[in-house]
Short mmCIF file of C-alpha atoms in Angstrom, two decimals:
data_model
loop_
_atom_site.label_atom_id
_atom_site.label_comp_id
_atom_site.label_asym_id
_atom_site.label_seq_id
_atom_site.Cartn_x
_atom_site.Cartn_y
_atom_site.Cartn_z
CA MET A 1 -14.88 -39.14 11.12
CA GLU A 2 -14.47 -35.34 11.32
CA HIS A 3 -11.27 -33.51 10.45
CA THR A 4 -10.45 -29.96 11.54
CA SER A 5 -7.84 -27.27 10.81
CA PRO A 6 -6.18 -24.75 13.24
CA ASN A 7 -6.08 -21.54 12.47
CA GLU A 8 25.95 20.05 -4.50
CA PRO A 9 28.16 21.38 -6.74
CA THR A 10 31.74 22.27 -5.45
CA PRO A 11 32.68 25.95 -6.28
CA THR A 12 35.72 26.00 -8.54
CA ASP A 13 38.80 28.00 -7.44
CA PRO A 14 39.10 31.37 -9.26
CA VAL A 15 41.20 30.89 -12.38
CA GLU A 16 44.14 33.30 -12.66
CA PRO A 17 44.32 35.07 -16.02
CA PRO A 18 47.28 34.09 -18.20
CA PRO A 19 50.27 36.49 -18.03
CA ALA A 20 50.05 39.33 -20.57
CA ALA A 21 52.19 38.74 -23.63
CA VAL A 22 54.94 41.40 -24.22
CA ALA A 23 55.49 42.39 -27.85
CA GLN A 24 58.87 41.38 -29.17
CA VAL A 25 58.75 43.51 -32.32
CA ASN A 26 60.39 46.97 -32.04
CA PRO A 27 61.52 46.40 -28.48
CA VAL A 28 61.44 49.28 -26.08
CA GLN A 29 64.77 51.27 -25.72
CA LEU A 30 65.69 51.74 -22.10
CA PRO A 31 66.02 55.37 -20.98
CA GLU A 32 69.47 56.81 -20.14
CA TRP A 33 68.86 56.99 -16.42
CA MET A 34 68.33 53.32 -16.23
CA ARG A 35 71.40 52.46 -18.23
CA SER A 36 73.64 54.69 -16.05
CA SER A 37 73.11 52.52 -13.02
CA GLN A 38 76.36 51.22 -11.49
CA THR A 39 74.95 47.72 -11.50
CA GLU A 40 73.77 46.28 -14.72
CA HIS A 41 70.05 45.77 -14.35
CA GLN A 42 68.10 43.42 -16.56
CA PRO A 43 64.46 44.49 -16.95
CA THR A 44 62.02 42.29 -15.11
CA GLY A 45 58.77 41.01 -16.41
CA TRP A 46 56.91 43.78 -14.62
CA ASP A 47 59.30 46.40 -16.18
CA ARG A 48 58.50 45.02 -19.59
CA VAL A 49 54.79 45.29 -18.90
CA ARG A 50 55.15 48.85 -17.68
CA PHE A 51 57.25 49.83 -20.75
CA PHE A 52 54.76 48.23 -23.08
CA SER A 53 51.89 50.00 -21.35
CA ALA A 54 53.60 53.37 -21.71
CA ARG A 55 54.12 52.70 -25.43
CA HIS A 56 50.45 51.88 -25.90
CA ASN A 57 48.94 54.76 -23.85
CA GLY A 58 47.90 52.50 -20.93
CA ALA A 59 45.34 50.53 -22.93
CA LEU A 60 46.64 47.27 -21.58
CA LEU A 61 46.34 48.39 -17.96
CA VAL A 62 42.77 49.40 -18.55
CA GLY A 63 42.01 45.93 -19.91
CA LEU A 64 43.72 44.25 -17.00
CA GLY A 65 41.80 46.44 -14.60
CA LEU A 66 38.54 45.30 -16.11
CA VAL A 67 39.56 41.65 -15.83
CA LEU A 68 40.54 42.06 -12.17
CA ALA A 69 37.30 43.87 -11.40
CA LEU A 70 35.32 41.07 -13.00
CA LEU A 71 37.17 38.46 -10.97
CA MET A 72 36.45 40.34 -7.76
CA VAL A 73 32.74 40.45 -8.56
CA VAL A 74 32.62 36.72 -9.35
CA GLY A 75 34.56 35.88 -6.20
CA GLY A 76 32.14 37.92 -4.12
CA VAL A 77 29.14 36.12 -5.57
CA VAL A 78 30.69 32.73 -4.81
CA LEU A 79 31.46 33.78 -1.23
CA VAL A 80 27.95 35.06 -0.66
CA GLY A 81 26.53 31.88 -2.15
CA ARG A 82 28.56 29.77 0.27
CA ILE A 83 27.44 31.81 3.25
CA THR A 84 23.78 31.78 2.36
CA GLY A 85 23.88 28.18 1.23
CA GLY A 86 24.88 26.62 4.51
CA GLY A 87 27.76 28.37 6.26
CA GLY A 88 30.48 27.18 3.90
CA ALA A 89 29.88 23.44 4.37
CA SER A 90 32.04 21.31 2.11
CA ALA A 91 30.49 19.54 -0.85
CA SER A 92 31.25 16.17 0.75
CA ALA A 93 29.26 16.93 3.88
CA SER A 94 26.20 14.79 4.44
CA PRO A 95 22.87 16.45 3.72
CA THR A 96 20.80 17.55 6.66
CA ALA A 97 18.44 14.85 7.77
CA SER A 98 14.85 15.40 6.70
CA PRO A 99 12.41 16.31 9.45
CA THR A 100 10.13 13.73 10.99
CA PRO A 101 7.25 12.89 8.63
CA PRO A 102 3.95 14.51 9.53
CA LEU A 103 1.29 12.59 11.38
CA SER A 104 -0.87 10.29 9.34
CA ARG A 105 -3.88 11.80 7.63
CA VAL A 106 -6.87 10.08 6.11
CA GLY A 107 -5.71 8.34 2.95
CA GLU A 108 -2.16 7.68 4.15
CA PRO A 109 -1.04 4.17 5.08
CA ARG A 110 -1.56 3.35 8.72
CA ASP A 111 -2.61 0.38 10.80
CA LEU A 112 -6.37 0.49 10.57
CA PHE A 113 -6.65 -2.58 12.80
CA ALA A 114 -4.76 -1.06 15.77
CA GLY A 115 -6.77 -1.34 18.93
CA SER A 116 -9.28 -3.81 17.52
CA PRO A 117 -9.58 -7.55 18.29
CA ALA A 118 -8.59 -8.21 14.65
CA ALA A 119 -5.11 -6.72 15.17
CA SER A 120 -3.74 -10.23 15.67
CA PHE A 121 -5.59 -11.80 12.74
CA ALA A 122 -3.72 -13.08 9.69
CA PRO A 123 -4.17 -11.58 6.20
CA ALA A 124 -7.45 -13.03 5.05
CA GLU A 125 -6.22 -15.30 2.26
CA GLU A 126 -3.54 -16.74 4.55
CA ALA A 127 -6.20 -17.41 7.15
CA VAL A 128 -8.12 -19.67 4.78
CA ARG A 129 -6.13 -22.81 5.57
CA MET A 130 -7.62 -26.17 4.81
CA PRO A 131 -7.14 -29.21 7.01
CA ALA A 132 -5.11 -32.13 5.73
CA ALA A 133 -7.01 -34.25 3.24
CA LYS A 134 -7.62 -37.85 4.26
CA GLY A 135 -9.81 -40.54 2.81
CA THR A 136 -13.16 -40.31 4.59
CA GLY A 137 -16.03 -42.77 4.22
CA PRO A 138 -16.58 -43.41 0.52
CA PHE A 139 -14.46 -40.42 -0.46
CA THR A 140 -10.85 -40.99 -1.41
CA GLU A 141 -8.05 -38.72 -0.29
CA THR A 142 -7.95 -37.18 -3.77
CA GLN A 143 -11.68 -36.51 -3.74
CA VAL A 144 -11.44 -34.92 -0.31
CA ARG A 145 -8.53 -32.76 -1.40
CA THR A 146 -10.44 -31.60 -4.48
CA ALA A 147 -13.50 -30.75 -2.41
CA LEU A 148 -11.48 -28.81 0.15
CA GLU A 149 -9.75 -26.85 -2.61
CA SER A 150 -13.16 -25.96 -4.06
CA VAL A 151 -14.28 -24.63 -0.68
CA ARG A 152 -11.08 -22.66 -0.25
CA LYS A 153 -11.51 -20.97 -3.63
CA ALA A 154 -15.16 -20.25 -2.87
CA LEU A 155 -14.29 -18.59 0.44
CA VAL A 156 -11.68 -16.39 -1.25
CA GLU A 157 -13.97 -15.45 -4.14
CA SER A 158 -16.97 -14.74 -1.94
CA ARG A 159 -15.40 -12.87 0.95
CA ILE A 160 -12.15 -11.19 -0.16
CA ASP A 161 -11.98 -11.04 -3.95
CA ILE A 162 -12.24 -7.63 -5.67
CA SER A 163 -14.79 -8.94 -8.18
CA MET A 164 -17.28 -9.75 -5.46
CA PHE A 165 -16.47 -6.54 -3.59
CA MET A 166 -17.46 -4.55 -6.68
CA GLY A 167 -20.67 -6.50 -7.22
CA ASP A 168 -19.72 -9.23 -9.71
CA PRO A 169 -20.65 -12.69 -8.38
CA GLU A 170 -19.88 -14.64 -11.57
CA PRO A 171 -16.34 -15.82 -10.65
CA PHE A 172 -17.83 -17.19 -7.44
CA LEU A 173 -20.82 -18.80 -9.10
CA ALA A 174 -18.53 -20.58 -11.55
CA LEU A 175 -17.11 -22.56 -8.62
CA LEU A 176 -20.48 -24.09 -7.75
CA ALA A 177 -22.24 -27.09 -9.20
CA PRO A 178 -24.15 -26.11 -12.39
CA ASP A 179 -27.52 -27.09 -10.93
CA THR A 180 -27.24 -24.64 -8.01
CA ARG A 181 -25.91 -21.55 -9.80
CA GLU A 182 -29.24 -20.01 -10.79
CA GLN A 183 -30.63 -20.40 -7.28
CA ILE A 184 -27.57 -18.73 -5.74
CA ARG A 185 -27.53 -16.03 -8.44
CA ALA A 186 -31.03 -15.05 -7.32
CA ASP A 187 -29.64 -14.20 -3.88
CA PHE A 188 -27.67 -11.37 -5.47
CA SER A 189 -30.89 -9.91 -6.83
CA ASN A 190 -32.75 -9.84 -3.53
CA ASN A 191 -29.70 -8.95 -1.37
CA SER A 192 -29.81 -12.14 0.68
CA PHE A 193 -26.24 -13.16 -0.12
CA LEU A 194 -24.55 -11.55 2.90
CA ARG A 195 -24.69 -14.91 4.65
CA TYR A 196 -21.87 -16.18 2.44
CA ALA A 197 -20.56 -13.25 0.30
CA THR A 198 -19.37 -9.65 0.77
CA ARG A 199 -19.96 -6.64 -1.44
CA MET A 200 -18.47 -3.24 -0.53
CA ALA A 201 -20.16 0.15 -0.54
CA SER A 202 -18.08 3.29 -1.25
CA PRO A 203 -15.04 1.72 -2.95
CA SER A 204 -13.04 4.91 -2.33
CA GLU A 205 -13.25 4.36 1.43
CA TRP A 206 -12.65 0.66 2.01
CA GLU A 207 -9.03 -0.41 2.05
CA PRO A 208 -7.33 -3.59 0.81
CA GLY A 209 -5.89 -5.93 3.37
CA ALA A 210 -8.81 -7.70 5.03
CA ARG A 211 -7.90 -10.03 7.87
CA ALA A 212 -9.58 -13.14 9.12
CA ASP A 213 -9.62 -15.94 11.62
CA GLY A 214 -11.41 -19.20 11.08
CA ARG A 215 -11.70 -22.93 11.36
CA ILE A 216 -12.76 -25.66 8.98
CA SER A 217 -13.89 -29.24 9.47
CA TYR A 218 -15.28 -31.98 7.24
CA ARG A 219 -17.05 -35.30 7.46
CA ALA A 220 -18.72 -37.91 5.30
CA THR A 221 -22.48 -38.09 5.66
CA LYS A 222 -25.69 -38.56 3.70
CA ALA A 223 -28.33 -36.11 2.47
CA ASN A 224 -31.57 -37.59 1.16
CA GLY A 225 -29.81 -40.86 0.60
CA ILE A 226 -26.96 -39.27 -1.35
CA ARG A 227 -23.46 -39.66 -0.04
CA VAL A 228 -21.90 -36.24 0.49
CA LEU A 229 -18.71 -34.77 1.86
CA GLU A 230 -19.81 -31.99 4.18
CA VAL A 231 -17.40 -29.12 4.88
CA SER A 232 -18.22 -26.67 7.67
CA THR A 233 -16.48 -23.28 7.75
CA GLU A 234 -16.70 -20.64 10.46
CA PHE A 235 -14.83 -17.37 10.00
CA VAL A 236 -14.55 -13.85 11.32
CA TRP A 237 -13.80 -11.51 8.43
CA ALA A 238 -12.41 -8.06 9.37
CA TYR A 239 -12.61 -5.34 6.72
CA PRO A 240 -10.69 -2.03 7.14
CA PHE A 241 -12.11 1.38 6.18
CA ASP A 242 -10.29 4.73 5.99
CA VAL A 243 -12.06 6.85 8.60
CA ASP A 244 -11.61 10.09 10.54
CA LEU A 245 -8.44 9.97 12.65
CA ARG A 246 -10.49 11.02 15.66
CA ALA A 247 -12.39 7.77 15.55
CA PRO A 248 -11.97 5.46 18.56
CA ALA A 249 -9.92 2.28 18.29
CA GLY A 250 -11.59 -0.27 16.11
CA ALA A 251 -13.98 2.16 14.45
CA SER A 252 -12.30 1.57 11.08
CA VAL A 253 -13.06 -2.15 11.15
CA VAL A 254 -16.24 -3.92 10.14
CA ALA A 255 -16.48 -7.48 11.39
CA LEU A 256 -18.57 -10.19 9.77
CA ARG A 257 -18.82 -13.61 11.35
CA ASP A 258 -20.30 -16.41 9.30
CA ARG A 259 -20.90 -20.12 9.43
CA VAL A 260 -21.41 -21.91 6.12
CA VAL A 261 -22.02 -25.58 5.40
CA TRP A 262 -20.85 -26.75 1.97
CA GLN A 263 -21.56 -30.14 0.48
CA VAL A 264 -19.98 -32.08 -2.38
CA PRO A 265 -22.00 -35.12 -3.47
CA HIS A 266 -20.29 -38.31 -4.38
CA PRO A 267 -19.89 -38.33 -8.19
CA ASP A 268 -21.41 -41.81 -8.43
CA ASP A 269 -24.65 -40.70 -6.81
CA VAL A 270 -25.66 -37.67 -8.93
CA PRO A 271 -25.72 -36.59 -12.59
CA ALA A 272 -22.88 -34.48 -13.97
CA SER A 273 -24.86 -31.22 -13.60
CA ALA A 274 -25.16 -31.79 -9.86
CA ARG A 275 -21.54 -32.62 -9.25
CA GLY A 276 -19.50 -29.99 -7.46
CA LEU A 277 -19.99 -27.54 -4.63
CA TRP A 278 -23.31 -26.73 -3.00
CA ILE A 279 -24.20 -24.32 -0.17
CA THR A 280 -26.66 -26.06 2.10
CA SER A 281 -26.84 -23.55 4.97
CA ALA A 282 -25.32 -20.21 5.89
CA ASP A 283 -25.75 -17.47 8.46
CA ALA A 284 -23.81 -14.35 9.40
CA VAL A 285 -23.75 -11.52 11.93
CA THR A 286 -21.97 -8.15 11.65
CA TRP A 287 -20.43 -5.53 13.94
CA ASN A 288 -19.86 -1.83 13.18
CA ALA A 289 -21.67 -2.09 9.86
CA ASP A 290 -24.01 0.60 8.59
CA CYS A 291 -27.51 -0.83 8.71
CA ASP A 292 -28.91 1.08 5.72
CA ALA A 293 -26.04 -0.12 3.52
CA LEU A 294 -26.53 -3.70 4.73
CA ARG A 295 -30.18 -3.64 3.75
CA ASP A 296 -29.07 -2.66 0.23
CA GLY A 297 -26.59 -5.54 0.17
CA TRP A 298 -23.41 -3.56 0.81
CA VAL A 299 -20.89 -3.52 3.66
CA HIS A 300 -19.86 -0.11 5.03
CA GLU A 301 -18.57 1.01 8.41
CA GLN A 302 -20.97 3.04 10.53
CA PHE A 303 -18.44 5.70 11.67
CA TRP A 304 -18.09 8.63 9.25
CA VAL A 305 -17.26 12.06 10.80
CA ALA A 306 -16.80 12.42 14.53
CA ASP A 307 -18.45 15.86 14.82
CA VAL A 308 -21.52 14.82 12.85
CA HIS A 309 -22.11 11.16 13.58
CA ARG A 310 -20.89 10.84 17.12
CA ASP A 311 -23.78 8.54 17.90
CA ARG A 312 -22.61 6.13 15.20
CA ILE A 313 -19.32 5.31 16.91
CA PRO A 314 -19.38 1.63 17.81
CA ALA A 315 -20.03 1.08 21.46
CA GLY A 316 -16.86 -0.31 23.00
CA ASP A 317 -16.95 -4.07 23.50
CA PRO A 318 -17.90 -5.94 20.31
CA GLY A 319 -18.97 -8.85 22.45
CA THR A 320 -18.06 -12.33 21.26
CA ILE A 321 -18.18 -11.75 17.51
CA PHE A 322 -14.36 -11.85 17.16
CA ASP A 323 -13.94 -14.89 19.41
CA LEU A 324 -14.48 -18.21 17.65
CA GLU A 325 -14.27 -20.02 20.97
CA ALA A 326 -17.41 -18.21 22.11
CA PRO A 327 -20.85 -18.50 20.59
CA ALA A 328 -21.66 -15.97 17.87
CA PRO A 329 -24.02 -13.21 19.01
CA THR A 330 -27.64 -14.04 18.35
CA THR A 331 -28.79 -10.45 18.11
CA THR A 332 -27.10 -7.48 16.43
CA ARG A 333 -27.77 -3.76 16.01
CA CYS A 334 -29.10 -4.13 12.47
#
């Protein structure tokens, strides 16, 4: 039986100076001409100021003049500041809206998948969805669930985890059966691991946020007389790179389509060192990947600078590599 999964500040008002105090000691004697008025006249506040000023040789008026001059200067500065600062807008007015942000440049967030077949793909880890676990052949539901979870972790570690991207396969190897680890570790020495794992060239250029589309199925079978649960995975992994804005649609995406068969032997049929996850077959094809980097075991997009590498722009239709319903290409550029 086979089981599958779908995929301001406000200017303050000028402060008036306090009224000048009039000395009350030795009060000023009014002159005769003022006292001879037919109507009794009481001196006003201004009269008192004037009399006091005459007594003190005008010193007070000079001081007041300086104060008034200073206030006029301050008032002028405030007025000029209002005019040059926005036409006298009130402090409660809303600030002017900022201009439209500039166009995206290399290094700024933008949709690197726009215009590519992977634009509709899910984030890669979300795309790794396992089918429902059911008892199959001699394997119980719990054993199937454990096996599927092992495959899920292996897919994440091998294709989208930062450790593998940077060249460290150990977290991935730890998920495999002990007896197969050394054999698989050797693949990372001779660069034959691309069939089931991804390492990235130029870390400053590739971007996080890979996307994927895939399908998974499993069945109970036998291998050399040993009962095994076989899990088949087929995925298209789409990796974004930050490239020249003049690049054509899709030029920032490297696609890798793989098909891997994983097996988990029944624990009753093998020793403890053989229990766990094995890779029994794997193959992969790529699109828009730099061939020289691939030969060295690294994934890198082939488009760099439009004016220099115009011939490296991927040629339009990527064929069937993004379409899981169509056969994977049998030949590629590299």
